[in-house]
Amino acid sequence: MQKEFSHEPDADRYVLRLGDEIASVLDYRLLGDAIAMTRAFTNPRLRGSGLAGELVAFAVDDVESTSSRHVVPSCWYVAEWFDRHPERTALLRPRTA
């Protein structure tokens, strides 16, 4: 099935779909100059396949390319993702536009 990544700002979330099915969701809250990534969820039958990690990577790329916000990893999964990707940790500090 084809993967489709999207940002749904009206719902404060990023979504990964496989075909017509929502496979993974990353919720967030905007906090001034920060974006707090608050919850990563993957459909239980699809867990362990790396989908949440792909979605976090998509979201981090989107934040980096479309805003000057920094990321607050409020969700344990997002925090672990940054631990596994130290090259991206600059986004954890406030940035200048």
PDB file of N, CA and C in Angstrom, residues 36-85:
ATOM      1  N   ALA A  36       4.961  21.497  20.702  1.00  0.00           N
ATOM      2  CA  ALA A  36       5.074  20.363  21.618  1.00  0.00           C
ATOM      3  C   ALA A  36       4.440  19.153  20.944  1.00  0.00           C
ATOM      4  N   MET A  37       5.252  18.152  20.655  1.00  0.00           N
ATOM      5  CA  MET A  37       4.753  16.909  20.068  1.00  0.00           C
ATOM      6  C   MET A  37       4.311  16.031  21.229  1.00  0.00           C
ATOM      7  N   THR A  38       2.988  15.892  21.368  1.00  0.00           N
ATOM      8  CA  THR A  38       2.407  15.379  22.605  1.00  0.00           C
ATOM      9  C   THR A  38       2.040  13.896  22.596  1.00  0.00           C
ATOM     10  N   ARG A  39       1.803  13.315  21.413  1.00  0.00           N
ATOM     11  CA  ARG A  39       1.374  11.910  21.396  1.00  0.00           C
ATOM     12  C   ARG A  39       1.628  11.314  20.025  1.00  0.00           C
ATOM     13  N   ALA A  40       2.297  10.185  20.016  1.00  0.00           N
ATOM     14  CA  ALA A  40       2.463   9.401  18.797  1.00  0.00           C
ATOM     15  C   ALA A  40       1.661   8.115  18.980  1.00  0.00           C
ATOM     16  N   PHE A  41       0.851   7.794  17.988  1.00  0.00           N
ATOM     17  CA  PHE A  41       0.019   6.595  18.059  1.00  0.00           C
ATOM     18  C   PHE A  41       0.112   5.865  16.730  1.00  0.00           C
ATOM     19  N   THR A  42       0.263   4.552  16.800  1.00  0.00           N
ATOM     20  CA  THR A  42       0.226   3.710  15.611  1.00  0.00           C
ATOM     21  C   THR A  42      -0.812   2.623  15.831  1.00  0.00           C
ATOM     22  N   ASN A  43      -1.572   2.339  14.792  1.00  0.00           N
ATOM     23  CA  ASN A  43      -2.548   1.255  14.831  1.00  0.00           C
ATOM     24  C   ASN A  43      -1.852   0.017  15.407  1.00  0.00           C
ATOM     25  N   PRO A  44      -2.433  -0.603  16.437  1.00  0.00           N
ATOM     26  CA  PRO A  44      -1.767  -1.729  17.109  1.00  0.00           C
ATOM     27  C   PRO A  44      -1.296  -2.845  16.178  1.00  0.00           C
ATOM     28  N   ARG A  45      -2.035  -3.151  15.152  1.00  0.00           N
ATOM     29  CA  ARG A  45      -1.614  -4.246  14.274  1.00  0.00           C
ATOM     30  C   ARG A  45      -0.460  -3.862  13.352  1.00  0.00           C
ATOM     31  N   LEU A  46      -0.107  -2.561  13.327  1.00  0.00           N
ATOM     32  CA  LEU A  46       0.996  -2.098  12.483  1.00  0.00           C
ATOM     33  C   LEU A  46       2.227  -1.695  13.289  1.00  0.00           C
ATOM     34  N   ARG A  47       2.153  -1.824  14.601  1.00  0.00           N
ATOM     35  CA  ARG A  47       3.272  -1.420  15.457  1.00  0.00           C
ATOM     36  C   ARG A  47       4.500  -2.277  15.184  1.00  0.00           C
ATOM     37  N   GLY A  48       5.656  -1.659  15.395  1.00  0.00           N
ATOM     38  CA  GLY A  48       6.914  -2.367  15.194  1.00  0.00           C
ATOM     39  C   GLY A  48       7.424  -2.330  13.770  1.00  0.00           C
ATOM     40  N   SER A  49       6.730  -1.625  12.894  1.00  0.00           N
ATOM     41  CA  SER A  49       7.136  -1.570  11.487  1.00  0.00           C
ATOM     42  C   SER A  49       7.809  -0.249  11.116  1.00  0.00           C
ATOM     43  N   GLY A  50       8.046   0.623  12.111  1.00  0.00           N
ATOM     44  CA  GLY A  50       8.758   1.870  11.850  1.00  0.00           C
ATOM     45  C   GLY A  50       7.904   3.029  11.375  1.00  0.00           C
ATOM     46  N   LEU A  51       6.597   2.836  11.336  1.00  0.00           N
ATOM     47  CA  LEU A  51       5.728   3.892  10.811  1.00  0.00           C
ATOM     48  C   LEU A  51       5.745   5.152  11.672  1.00  0.00           C
ATOM     49  N   ALA A  52       5.719   5.009  12.980  1.00  0.00           N
ATOM     50  CA  ALA A  52       5.734   6.186  13.857  1.00  0.00           C
ATOM     51  C   ALA A  52       7.020   6.976  13.660  1.00  0.00           C
ATOM     52  N   GLY A  53       8.141   6.282  13.525  1.00  0.00           N
ATOM     53  CA  GLY A  53       9.410   6.958  13.291  1.00  0.00           C
ATOM     54  C   GLY A  53       9.414   7.727  11.983  1.00  0.00           C
ATOM     55  N   GLU A  54       8.841   7.141  10.949  1.00  0.00           N
ATOM     56  CA  GLU A  54       8.739   7.835   9.666  1.00  0.00           C
ATOM     57  C   GLU A  54       7.868   9.076   9.791  1.00  0.00           C
ATOM     58  N   LEU A  55       6.786   8.967  10.559  1.00  0.00           N
ATOM     59  CA  LEU A  55       5.893  10.108  10.728  1.00  0.00           C
ATOM     60  C   LEU A  55       6.565  11.213  11.532  1.00  0.00           C
ATOM     61  N   VAL A  56       7.295  10.862  12.583  1.00  0.00           N
ATOM     62  CA  VAL A  56       8.021  11.877  13.355  1.00  0.00           C
ATOM     63  C   VAL A  56       9.040  12.567  12.452  1.00  0.00           C
ATOM     64  N   ALA A  57       9.759  11.804  11.636  1.00  0.00           N
ATOM     65  CA  ALA A  57      10.733  12.397  10.716  1.00  0.00           C
ATOM     66  C   ALA A  57      10.047  13.376   9.766  1.00  0.00           C
ATOM     67  N   PHE A  58       8.891  13.002   9.231  1.00  0.00           N
ATOM     68  CA  PHE A  58       8.136  13.893   8.345  1.00  0.00           C
ATOM     69  C   PHE A  58       7.758  15.171   9.078  1.00  0.00           C
ATOM     70  N   ALA A  59       7.252  15.042  10.299  1.00  0.00           N
ATOM     71  CA  ALA A  59       6.825  16.207  11.077  1.00  0.00           C
ATOM     72  C   ALA A  59       8.005  17.116  11.403  1.00  0.00           C
ATOM     73  N   VAL A  60       9.118  16.532  11.809  1.00  0.00           N
ATOM     74  CA  VAL A  60      10.307  17.326  12.138  1.00  0.00           C
ATOM     75  C   VAL A  60      10.800  18.063  10.890  1.00  0.00           C
ATOM     76  N   ASP A  61      10.826  17.380   9.751  1.00  0.00           N
ATOM     77  CA  ASP A  61      11.210  18.038   8.499  1.00  0.00           C
ATOM     78  C   ASP A  61      10.273  19.194   8.181  1.00  0.00           C
ATOM     79  N   ASP A  62       8.976  18.984   8.391  1.00  0.00           N
ATOM     80  CA  ASP A  62       7.989  20.027   8.113  1.00  0.00           C
ATOM     81  C   ASP A  62       8.194  21.231   9.024  1.00  0.00           C
ATOM     82  N   VAL A  63       8.381  20.994  10.306  1.00  0.00           N
ATOM     83  CA  VAL A  63       8.608  22.091  11.252  1.00  0.00           C
ATOM     84  C   VAL A  63       9.859  22.864  10.853  1.00  0.00           C
ATOM     85  N   GLU A  64      10.908  22.145  10.524  1.00  0.00           N
ATOM     86  CA  GLU A  64      12.174  22.793  10.175  1.00  0.00           C
ATOM     87  C   GLU A  64      12.054  23.631   8.904  1.00  0.00           C
ATOM     88  N   SER A  65      11.315  23.144   7.919  1.00  0.00           N
ATOM     89  CA  SER A  65      11.258  23.834   6.630  1.00  0.00           C
ATOM     90  C   SER A  65      10.182  24.909   6.541  1.00  0.00           C
ATOM     91  N   THR A  66       9.188  24.874   7.420  1.00  0.00           N
ATOM     92  CA  THR A  66       8.072  25.818   7.272  1.00  0.00           C
ATOM     93  C   THR A  66       7.910  26.799   8.416  1.00  0.00           C
ATOM     94  N   SER A  67       8.764  26.711   9.446  1.00  0.00           N
ATOM     95  CA  SER A  67       8.596  27.613  10.585  1.00  0.00           C
ATOM     96  C   SER A  67       9.937  27.857  11.259  1.00  0.00           C
ATOM     97  N   SER A  68       9.920  28.725  12.245  1.00  0.00           N
ATOM     98  CA  SER A  68      11.120  28.951  13.066  1.00  0.00           C
ATOM     99  C   SER A  68      10.912  28.383  14.470  1.00  0.00           C
ATOM    100  N   ARG A  69       9.890  27.555  14.617  1.00  0.00           N
ATOM    101  CA  ARG A  69       9.604  26.960  15.929  1.00  0.00           C
ATOM    102  C   ARG A  69      10.649  25.916  16.297  1.00  0.00           C
ATOM    103  N   HIS A  70      10.808  25.702  17.597  1.00  0.00           N
ATOM    104  CA  HIS A  70      11.609  24.580  18.069  1.00  0.00           C
ATOM    105  C   HIS A  70      10.660  23.512  18.609  1.00  0.00           C
ATOM    106  N   VAL A  71      11.172  22.309  18.724  1.00  0.00           N
ATOM    107  CA  VAL A  71      10.357  21.157  19.106  1.00  0.00           C
ATOM    108  C   VAL A  71      10.522  20.867  20.595  1.00  0.00           C
ATOM    109  N   VAL A  72       9.398  20.625  21.249  1.00  0.00           N
ATOM    110  CA  VAL A  72       9.382  20.145  22.627  1.00  0.00           C
ATOM    111  C   VAL A  72       8.856  18.707  22.562  1.00  0.00           C
ATOM    112  N   PRO A  73       9.715  17.724  22.828  1.00  0.00           N
ATOM    113  CA  PRO A  73       9.281  16.325  22.729  1.00  0.00           C
ATOM    114  C   PRO A  73       8.533  15.887  23.989  1.00  0.00           C
ATOM    115  N   SER A  74       7.267  16.243  24.089  1.00  0.00           N
ATOM    116  CA  SER A  74       6.458  15.910  25.267  1.00  0.00           C
ATOM    117  C   SER A  74       6.077  14.436  25.321  1.00  0.00           C
ATOM    118  N   CYS A  75       6.130  13.774  24.208  1.00  0.00           N
ATOM    119  CA  CYS A  75       5.807  12.346  24.108  1.00  0.00           C
ATOM    120  C   CYS A  75       7.093  11.536  24.233  1.00  0.00           C
ATOM    121  N   TRP A  76       7.065  10.455  25.004  1.00  0.00           N
ATOM    122  CA  TRP A  76       8.263   9.629  25.193  1.00  0.00           C
ATOM    123  C   TRP A  76       8.815   9.124  23.872  1.00  0.00           C
ATOM    124  N   TYR A  77       7.931   8.787  22.925  1.00  0.00           N
ATOM    125  CA  TYR A  77       8.407   8.243  21.651  1.00  0.00           C
ATOM    126  C   TYR A  77       9.191   9.292  20.877  1.00  0.00           C
ATOM    127  N   VAL A  78       8.686  10.513  20.860  1.00  0.00           N
ATOM    128  CA  VAL A  78       9.383  11.595  20.154  1.00  0.00           C
ATOM    129  C   VAL A  78      10.733  11.869  20.823  1.00  0.00           C
ATOM    130  N   ALA A  79      10.768  11.851  22.147  1.00  0.00           N
ATOM    131  CA  ALA A  79      12.036  12.050  22.863  1.00  0.00           C
ATOM    132  C   ALA A  79      13.040  10.961  22.478  1.00  0.00           C
ATOM    133  N   GLU A  80      12.596   9.715  22.421  1.00  0.00           N
ATOM    134  CA  GLU A  80      13.488   8.626  22.014  1.00  0.00           C
ATOM    135  C   GLU A  80      13.924   8.772  20.563  1.00  0.00           C
ATOM    136  N   TRP A  81      13.028   9.277  19.704  1.00  0.00           N
ATOM    137  CA  TRP A  81      13.389   9.498  18.302  1.00  0.00           C
ATOM    138  C   TRP A  81      14.550  10.489  18.217  1.00  0.00           C
ATOM    139  N   PHE A  82      14.470  11.575  18.988  1.00  0.00           N
ATOM    140  CA  PHE A  82      15.571  12.547  18.986  1.00  0.00           C
ATOM    141  C   PHE A  82      16.843  11.931  19.561  1.00  0.00           C
ATOM    142  N   ASP A  83      16.733  11.054  20.542  1.00  0.00           N
ATOM    143  CA  ASP A  83      17.914  10.358  21.067  1.00  0.00           C
ATOM    144  C   ASP A  83      18.586   9.525  19.977  1.00  0.00           C
ATOM    145  N   ARG A  84      17.779   8.926  19.099  1.00  0.00           N
ATOM    146  CA  ARG A  84      18.312   8.099  18.009  1.00  0.00           C
ATOM    147  C   ARG A  84      18.783   8.924  16.811  1.00  0.00           C
ATOM    148  N   HIS A  85      18.433  10.214  16.794  1.00  0.00           N
ATOM    149  CA  HIS A  85      18.798  11.100  15.676  1.00  0.00           C
ATOM    150  C   HIS A  85      19.463  12.366  16.210  1.00  0.00           C
TER     151      HIS A  85
END
